[in-house]
Coordinates of C-alpha atoms in Angstrom, one line a residue:
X794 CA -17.9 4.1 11.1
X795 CA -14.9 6.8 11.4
X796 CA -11.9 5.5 9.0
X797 CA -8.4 4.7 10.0
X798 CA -6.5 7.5 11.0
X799 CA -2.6 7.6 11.0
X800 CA -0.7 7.2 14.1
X801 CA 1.4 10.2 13.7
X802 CA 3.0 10.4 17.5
X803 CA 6.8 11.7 17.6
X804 CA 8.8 8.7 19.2
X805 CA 10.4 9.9 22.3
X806 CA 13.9 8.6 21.2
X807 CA 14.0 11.6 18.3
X808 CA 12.6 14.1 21.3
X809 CA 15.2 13.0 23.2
X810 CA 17.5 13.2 20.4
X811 CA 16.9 16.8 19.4
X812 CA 16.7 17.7 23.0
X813 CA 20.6 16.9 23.3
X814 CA 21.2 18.4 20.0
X815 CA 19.8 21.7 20.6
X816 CA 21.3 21.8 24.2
X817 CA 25.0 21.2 22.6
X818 CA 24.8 23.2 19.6
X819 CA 27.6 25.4 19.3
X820 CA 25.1 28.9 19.2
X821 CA 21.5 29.6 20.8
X822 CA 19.6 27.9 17.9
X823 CA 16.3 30.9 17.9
X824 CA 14.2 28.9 15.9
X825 CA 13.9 25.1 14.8
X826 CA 12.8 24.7 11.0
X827 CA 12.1 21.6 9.8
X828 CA 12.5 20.3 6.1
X829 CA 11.6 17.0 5.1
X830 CA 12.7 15.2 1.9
X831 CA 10.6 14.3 -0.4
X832 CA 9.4 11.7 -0.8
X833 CA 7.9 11.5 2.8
X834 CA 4.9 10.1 3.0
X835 CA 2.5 10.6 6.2
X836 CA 5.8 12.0 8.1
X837 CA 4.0 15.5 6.5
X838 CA 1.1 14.7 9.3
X839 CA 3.6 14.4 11.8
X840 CA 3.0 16.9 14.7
X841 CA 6.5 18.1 15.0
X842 CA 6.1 22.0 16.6
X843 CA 4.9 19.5 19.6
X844 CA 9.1 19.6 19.5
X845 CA 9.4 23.0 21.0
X846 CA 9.2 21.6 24.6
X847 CA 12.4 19.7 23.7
X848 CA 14.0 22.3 21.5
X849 CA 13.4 25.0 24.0
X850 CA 12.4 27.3 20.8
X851 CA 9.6 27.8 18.3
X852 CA 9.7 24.9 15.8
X853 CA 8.6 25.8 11.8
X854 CA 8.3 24.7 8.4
X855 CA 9.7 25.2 5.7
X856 CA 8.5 25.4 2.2
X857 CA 10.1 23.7 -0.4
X858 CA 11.8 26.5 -1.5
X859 CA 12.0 30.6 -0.8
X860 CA 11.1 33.2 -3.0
X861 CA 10.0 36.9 -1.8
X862 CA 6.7 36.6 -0.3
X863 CA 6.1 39.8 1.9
X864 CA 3.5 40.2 4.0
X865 CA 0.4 42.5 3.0
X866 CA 1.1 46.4 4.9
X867 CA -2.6 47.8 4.3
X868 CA -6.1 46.8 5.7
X869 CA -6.4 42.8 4.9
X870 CA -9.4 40.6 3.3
X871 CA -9.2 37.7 5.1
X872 CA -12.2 35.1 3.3
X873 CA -13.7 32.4 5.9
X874 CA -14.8 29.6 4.2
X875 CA -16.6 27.1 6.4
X876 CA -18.9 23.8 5.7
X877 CA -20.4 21.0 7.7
X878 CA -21.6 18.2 5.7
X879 CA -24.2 16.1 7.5
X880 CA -22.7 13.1 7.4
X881 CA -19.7 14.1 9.4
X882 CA -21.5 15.4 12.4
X883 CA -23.1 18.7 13.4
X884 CA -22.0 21.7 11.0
X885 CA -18.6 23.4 13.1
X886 CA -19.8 27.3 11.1
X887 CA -22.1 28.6 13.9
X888 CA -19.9 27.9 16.9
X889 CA -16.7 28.0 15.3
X890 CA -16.8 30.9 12.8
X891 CA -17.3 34.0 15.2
X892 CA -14.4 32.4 17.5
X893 CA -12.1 33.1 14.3
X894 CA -13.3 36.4 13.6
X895 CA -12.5 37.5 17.2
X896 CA -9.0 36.0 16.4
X897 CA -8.3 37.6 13.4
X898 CA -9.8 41.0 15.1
X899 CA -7.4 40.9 18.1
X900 CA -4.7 40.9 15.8
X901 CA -4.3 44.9 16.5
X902 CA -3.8 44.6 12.2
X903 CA -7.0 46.0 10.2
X904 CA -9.2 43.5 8.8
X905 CA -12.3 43.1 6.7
X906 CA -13.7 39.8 6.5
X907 CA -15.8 37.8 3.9
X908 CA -17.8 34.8 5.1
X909 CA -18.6 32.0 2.7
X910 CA -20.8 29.6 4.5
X911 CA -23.9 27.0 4.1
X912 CA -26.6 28.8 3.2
X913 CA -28.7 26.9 6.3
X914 CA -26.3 29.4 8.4
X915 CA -26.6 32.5 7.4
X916 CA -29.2 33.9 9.5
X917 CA -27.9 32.7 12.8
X918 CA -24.5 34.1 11.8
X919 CA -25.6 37.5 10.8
X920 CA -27.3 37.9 14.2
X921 CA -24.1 36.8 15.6
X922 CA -22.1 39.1 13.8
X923 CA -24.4 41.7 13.5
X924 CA -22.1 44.0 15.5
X925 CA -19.0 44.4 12.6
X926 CA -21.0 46.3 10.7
X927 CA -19.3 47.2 6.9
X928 CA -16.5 45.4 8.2
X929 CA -17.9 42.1 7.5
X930 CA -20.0 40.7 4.6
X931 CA -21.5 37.3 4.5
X932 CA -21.9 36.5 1.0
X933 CA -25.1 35.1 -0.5
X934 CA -24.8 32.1 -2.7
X935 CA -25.4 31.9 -6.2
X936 CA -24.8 29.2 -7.9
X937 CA -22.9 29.6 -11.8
X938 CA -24.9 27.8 -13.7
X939 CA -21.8 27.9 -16.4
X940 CA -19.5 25.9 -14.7
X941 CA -21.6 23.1 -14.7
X942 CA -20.3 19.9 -16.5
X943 CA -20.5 19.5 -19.9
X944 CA -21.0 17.0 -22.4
X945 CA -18.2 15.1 -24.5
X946 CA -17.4 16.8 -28.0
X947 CA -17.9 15.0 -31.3
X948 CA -14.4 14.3 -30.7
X949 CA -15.0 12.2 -27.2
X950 CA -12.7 14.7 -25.5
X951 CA -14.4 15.7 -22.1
X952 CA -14.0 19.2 -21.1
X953 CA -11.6 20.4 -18.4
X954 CA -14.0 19.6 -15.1
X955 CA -15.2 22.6 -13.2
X956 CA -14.0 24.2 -10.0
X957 CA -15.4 22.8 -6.6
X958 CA -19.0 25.1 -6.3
X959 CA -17.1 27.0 -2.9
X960 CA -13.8 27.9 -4.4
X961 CA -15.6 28.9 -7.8
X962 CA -17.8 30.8 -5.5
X963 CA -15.0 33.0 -4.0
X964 CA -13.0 33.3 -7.4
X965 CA -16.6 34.9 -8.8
X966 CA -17.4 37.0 -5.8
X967 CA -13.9 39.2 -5.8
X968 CA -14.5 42.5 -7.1
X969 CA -13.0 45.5 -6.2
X970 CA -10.3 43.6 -3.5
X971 CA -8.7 40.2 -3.3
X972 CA -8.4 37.7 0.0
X973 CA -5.0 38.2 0.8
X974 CA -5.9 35.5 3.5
X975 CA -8.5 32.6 2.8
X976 CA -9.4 30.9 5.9
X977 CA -11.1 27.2 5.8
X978 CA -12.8 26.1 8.8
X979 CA -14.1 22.3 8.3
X980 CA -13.1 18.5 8.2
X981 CA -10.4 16.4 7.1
X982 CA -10.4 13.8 5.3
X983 CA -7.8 11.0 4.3
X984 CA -7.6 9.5 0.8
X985 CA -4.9 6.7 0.7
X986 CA -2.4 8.6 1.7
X987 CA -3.2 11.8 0.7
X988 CA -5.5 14.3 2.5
X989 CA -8.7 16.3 1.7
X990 CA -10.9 19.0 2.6
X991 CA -14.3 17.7 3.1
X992 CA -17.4 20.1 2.4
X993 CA -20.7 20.0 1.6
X994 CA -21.5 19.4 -2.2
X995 CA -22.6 23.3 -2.0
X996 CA -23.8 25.7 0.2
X997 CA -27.3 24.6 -0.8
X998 CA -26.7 20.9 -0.3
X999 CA -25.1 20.0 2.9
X1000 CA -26.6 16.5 3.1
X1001 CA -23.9 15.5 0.5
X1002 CA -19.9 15.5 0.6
X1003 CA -17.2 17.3 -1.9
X1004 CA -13.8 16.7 -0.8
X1005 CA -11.2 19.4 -1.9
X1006 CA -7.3 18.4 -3.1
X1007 CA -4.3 20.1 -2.0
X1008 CA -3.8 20.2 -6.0
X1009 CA -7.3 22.1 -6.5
X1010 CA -6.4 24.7 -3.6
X1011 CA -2.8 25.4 -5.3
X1012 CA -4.5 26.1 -8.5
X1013 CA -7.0 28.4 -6.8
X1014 CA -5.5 30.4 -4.6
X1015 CA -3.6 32.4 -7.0
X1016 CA -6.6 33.3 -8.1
X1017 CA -8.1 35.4 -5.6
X1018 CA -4.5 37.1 -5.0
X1019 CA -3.7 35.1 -1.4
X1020 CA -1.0 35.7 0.4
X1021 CA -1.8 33.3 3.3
X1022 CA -3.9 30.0 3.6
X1023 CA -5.7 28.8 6.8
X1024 CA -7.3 25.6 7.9
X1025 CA -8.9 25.5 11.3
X1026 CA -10.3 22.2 12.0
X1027 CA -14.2 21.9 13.2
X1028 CA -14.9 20.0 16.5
X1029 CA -14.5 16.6 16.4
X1030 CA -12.6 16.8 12.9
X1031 CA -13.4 13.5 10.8
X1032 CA -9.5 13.4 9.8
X1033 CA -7.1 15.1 12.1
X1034 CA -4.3 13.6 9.6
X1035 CA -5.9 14.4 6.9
X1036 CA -6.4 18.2 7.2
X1037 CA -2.5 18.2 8.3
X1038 CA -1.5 15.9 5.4
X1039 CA -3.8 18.3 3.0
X1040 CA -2.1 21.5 5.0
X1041 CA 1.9 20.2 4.7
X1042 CA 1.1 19.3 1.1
X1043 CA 0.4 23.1 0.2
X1044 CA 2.8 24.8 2.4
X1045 CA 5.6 23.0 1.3
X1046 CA 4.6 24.2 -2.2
X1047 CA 3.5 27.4 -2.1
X1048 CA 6.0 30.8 -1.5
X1049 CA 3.2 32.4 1.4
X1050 CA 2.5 30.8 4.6
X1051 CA 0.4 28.2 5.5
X1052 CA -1.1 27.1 9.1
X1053 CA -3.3 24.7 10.5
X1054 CA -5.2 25.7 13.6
X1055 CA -6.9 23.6 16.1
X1056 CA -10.6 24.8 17.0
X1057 CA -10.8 23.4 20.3
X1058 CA -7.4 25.1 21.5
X1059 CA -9.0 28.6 21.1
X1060 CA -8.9 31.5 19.5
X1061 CA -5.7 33.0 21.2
X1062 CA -3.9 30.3 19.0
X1063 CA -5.1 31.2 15.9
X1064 CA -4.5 35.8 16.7
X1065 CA -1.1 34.6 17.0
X1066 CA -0.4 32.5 13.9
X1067 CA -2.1 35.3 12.3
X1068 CA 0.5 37.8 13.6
X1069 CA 3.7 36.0 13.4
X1070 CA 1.9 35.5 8.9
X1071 CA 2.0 39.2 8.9
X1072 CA 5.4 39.3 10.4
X1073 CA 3.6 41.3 13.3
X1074 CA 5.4 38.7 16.4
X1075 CA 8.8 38.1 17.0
X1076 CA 8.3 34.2 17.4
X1077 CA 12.5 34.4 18.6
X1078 CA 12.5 33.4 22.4
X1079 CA 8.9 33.4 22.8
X1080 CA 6.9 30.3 24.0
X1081 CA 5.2 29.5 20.8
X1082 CA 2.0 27.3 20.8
X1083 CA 2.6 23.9 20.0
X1084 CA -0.8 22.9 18.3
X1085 CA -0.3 25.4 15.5
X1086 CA 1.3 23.7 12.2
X1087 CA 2.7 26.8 10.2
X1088 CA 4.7 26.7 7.0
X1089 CA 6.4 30.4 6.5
X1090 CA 9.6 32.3 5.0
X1091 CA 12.0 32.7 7.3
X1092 CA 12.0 36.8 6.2
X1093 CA 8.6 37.4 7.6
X1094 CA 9.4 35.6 10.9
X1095 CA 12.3 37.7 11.5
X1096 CA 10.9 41.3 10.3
X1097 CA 10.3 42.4 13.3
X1098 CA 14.1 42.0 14.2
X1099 CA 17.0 45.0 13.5
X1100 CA 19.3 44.5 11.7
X1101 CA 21.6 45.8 14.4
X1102 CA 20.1 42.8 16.2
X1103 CA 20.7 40.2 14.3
X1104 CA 21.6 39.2 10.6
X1105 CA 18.7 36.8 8.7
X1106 CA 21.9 34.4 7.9
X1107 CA 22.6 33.4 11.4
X1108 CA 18.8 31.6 10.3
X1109 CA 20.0 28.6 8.9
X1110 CA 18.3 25.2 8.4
X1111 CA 18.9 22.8 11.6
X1112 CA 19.4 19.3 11.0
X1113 CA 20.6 19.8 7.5
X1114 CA 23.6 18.8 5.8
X1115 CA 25.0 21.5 3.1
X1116 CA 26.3 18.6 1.2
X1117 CA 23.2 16.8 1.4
X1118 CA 20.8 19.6 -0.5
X1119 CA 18.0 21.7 1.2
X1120 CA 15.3 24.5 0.7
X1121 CA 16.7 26.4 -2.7
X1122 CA 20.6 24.6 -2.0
X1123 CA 20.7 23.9 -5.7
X1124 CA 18.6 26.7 -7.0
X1125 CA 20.9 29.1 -8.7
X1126 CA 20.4 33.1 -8.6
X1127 CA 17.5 33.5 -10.4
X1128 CA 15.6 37.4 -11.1
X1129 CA 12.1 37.8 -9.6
X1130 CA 9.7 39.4 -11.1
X1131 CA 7.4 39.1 -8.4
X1132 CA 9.3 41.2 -6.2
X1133 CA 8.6 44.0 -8.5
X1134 CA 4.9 44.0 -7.9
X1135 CA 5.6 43.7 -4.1
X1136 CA 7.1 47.3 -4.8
X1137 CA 4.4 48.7 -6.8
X1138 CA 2.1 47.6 -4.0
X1139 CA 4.1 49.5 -1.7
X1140 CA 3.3 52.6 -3.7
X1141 CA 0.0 51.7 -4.9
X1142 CA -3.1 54.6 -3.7
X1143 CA -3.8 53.0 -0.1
X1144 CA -1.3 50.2 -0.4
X1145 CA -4.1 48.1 -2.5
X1146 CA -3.8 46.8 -6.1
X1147 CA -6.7 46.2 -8.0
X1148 CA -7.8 42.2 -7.7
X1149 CA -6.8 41.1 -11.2
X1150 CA -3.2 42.5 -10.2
X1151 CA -2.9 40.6 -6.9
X1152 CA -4.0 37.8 -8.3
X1153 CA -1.2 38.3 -11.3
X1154 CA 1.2 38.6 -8.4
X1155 CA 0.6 35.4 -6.8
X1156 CA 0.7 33.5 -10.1
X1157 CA 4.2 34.8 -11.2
X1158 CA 5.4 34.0 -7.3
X1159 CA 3.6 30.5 -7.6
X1160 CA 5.2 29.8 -10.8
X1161 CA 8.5 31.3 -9.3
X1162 CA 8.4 28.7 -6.9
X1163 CA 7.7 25.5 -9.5
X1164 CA 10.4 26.9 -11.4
X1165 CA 13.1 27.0 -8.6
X1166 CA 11.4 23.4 -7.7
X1167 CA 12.2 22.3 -11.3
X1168 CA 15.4 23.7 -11.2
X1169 CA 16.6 21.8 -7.5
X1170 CA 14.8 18.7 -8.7
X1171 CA 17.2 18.6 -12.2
X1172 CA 19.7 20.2 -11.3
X1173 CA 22.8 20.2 -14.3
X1174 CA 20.3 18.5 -16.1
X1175 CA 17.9 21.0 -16.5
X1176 CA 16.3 22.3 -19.8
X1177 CA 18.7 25.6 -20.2
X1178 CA 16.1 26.9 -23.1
X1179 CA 12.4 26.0 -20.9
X1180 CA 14.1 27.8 -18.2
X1181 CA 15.4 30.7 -19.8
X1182 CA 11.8 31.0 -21.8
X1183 CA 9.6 29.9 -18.7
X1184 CA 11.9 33.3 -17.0
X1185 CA 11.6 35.3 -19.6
X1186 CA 7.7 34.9 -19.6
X1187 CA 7.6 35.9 -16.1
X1188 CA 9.4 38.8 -16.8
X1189 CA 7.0 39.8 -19.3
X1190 CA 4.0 39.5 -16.8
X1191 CA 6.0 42.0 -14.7
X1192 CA 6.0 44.3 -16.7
X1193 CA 2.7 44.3 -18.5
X1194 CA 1.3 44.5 -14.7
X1195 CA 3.8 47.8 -14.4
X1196 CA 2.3 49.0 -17.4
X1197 CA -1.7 48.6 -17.2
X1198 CA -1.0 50.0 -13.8
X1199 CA 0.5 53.2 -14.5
X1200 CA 3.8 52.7 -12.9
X1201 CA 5.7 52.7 -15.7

């Protein structure tokens, strides 16, 4: 039997509500963003960009706070990730993956693509795809038969427990690029009041169910050097709350964007959240779709405006108070190293630094970000020394990339 799902409607008193506000704000309001407090609860499965037919304007999330996090300029490696376990219905990877290749593809942005997907599917998908040619590899599986568990130590202390079998999988198979996009195509599920993504135990094993944390996805997706995260949710999702519950609880913590995308809307949906990631659409006065969930930094959504145009501070928050604290209101100035690898990338041969260097980017912006979280979440009583030495350390990072890179 399916489990409870939340009831995650927007009442149509707080439609009504931001319908009046929007239409008596004092200036054209271009874009909605929307910042919840923590703690919130299910409010993060809320569909709130179904707002933008009563705000008249695209409505976004924002991450908890906002470092640099610039879009990738060269040729990207998007990673598709896609599972079916048995038991929640027939597999989505057939039907569904080749719908979000065509997405990515009519992007107009250059794209090479890496399939990760049960091993039952492979044939059908490669005759599918034949036609990309060396633009798209489907990865065989191999399982690592070191990650398996293993036994206590003489002292009883377990060892750390391994990495889910499809993210270890990806982490092992990037070699001479990273995934600056990793997109997961598959089922929710809802834990309490937390949300998964379901899988099958292993691409081998699709009878059986492993269920992915927003907490194992933050850890991981440093690691392959991603800029971007995507879930698109197979037909007849087992959770529709709990992919968006799993998807709010990442983007609000991580510095690049994150979106959840809709199967059964269509692959149109998906080209375009794809575009506005890479700061490719200028989301301001257009008529945004209102299934797509997207966490993103207000700097990429506005790239594509001059600066004769308009300034990025006329951007502010709606709905928040100054006095009451927001995204980075209590943050002070802090240097970032990671914006120094964003310029050797710039000027790296062909705009592509070597995977262990991506990766090393996204880990000092990810630790970037739970530093500025420590810092708004302390406040005057933050630890002056663990900040100084946790800043420090980044700095050092920066510049040892700099250095094994030549650039310095």
């Amino acid at each position: 039997s399916r489990m409870r799902e939340l009831v995650t409607r927007i009442p149509d008193a707080l439609v009504g509500k931001v319908s009046d506000w929007m239409s008596a704000a004092s200036r054209e309001q271009p874009i909605l963003w929307v910042w919840l407090v923590k703690p919130y609860g299910p409010l993060g499965a809320v569909p709130w960009e179904q707002l933008w037919n009563a705000a008249g304007t695209p409505v976004l999330r924002l991450p908890d706070v906002l470092p640099d996090s610039r879009p990738p300029l060269r040729t990207i490696n998007v990673a598709i990730c896609a599972s079916g376990p048995m038991v929640k219905g027939p597999s989505p990877v057939v039907d569904t993956v080749p719908d979000v290749v065509e997405a990515i593809s009519t992007t107009g942005h250059p794209a090479r693509f890496h399939l990760f997907v049960d091993s039952a599917s492979r044939p059908a998908l490669q005759h599918a795809l034949g036609g990309y040619g060396g633009g798209l590899e489907i990865h065989e599986w191999f399982p690592d038969t070191a990650s398996a568990p293993e036994r206590p130590t003489r002292s009883g202390r377990r060892p750390a427990q391994p990495m889910n079998p499809w993210l270890d999988w990806m982490v092992r198979s990037v070699r001479k690029q990273s995934f600056d996009f990793v997109n997961f195509v598959g089922h929710g599920y809802l834990l309490g009041d937390e949300g998964r993504l379901a899988m099958s135990s292993d691409p081998d094993h699709h009878e059986a169910v492993s269920h992915i944390s927003a907490g194992q996805l933050l850890e991981f997706l440093p690691k392959v050097g991603a800029y971007g995260a995507v879930f698109t949710s197979a037909e007849n999702n087992y959770s529709a709350s709990g992919l968006r519950l799993l998807a709010d609880a990442i983007g609000s913590r991580r510095a690049g964007p994150v979106m959840l995308h809709d199967a059964s809307q269509g692959p149109f949906e998906l080209s375009y959240g794809y575009r506005v990631m890479l700061g490719e659409e200028n989301v301001v006065g257009a008529s945004a779709p209102t299934s797509l969930m997207m966490y993103v930094q207000p700097e990429v959504v506005l790239s594509r405006k001059s600066q004769e145009e308009a300034q990025t501070g006329e951007y502010g928050v709606s709905f928040i108070d100054e006095d009451e604290g927001g995204p980075d209101s209590t943050v002070p100035e802090l240097a970032s190293p990671s914006q120094t690898l964003r310029q050797i990338e710039d000027t790296a041969a062909g705009g592509e630094l070597p995977p262990w260097a991506a990766a090393m980017s996204r880990f000092i912006e990810q630790k970037e970000v739970e530093l500025r979280t420590y810092l708004r979440d302390t406040g005057k009583a933050a630890d002056e020394a663990y900040v100084r030495g946790q800043q420090q350390a980044l700095d050092q990072l920066s510049k040892l990339t700099e250095q094994h890179l030549g650039m310095s």
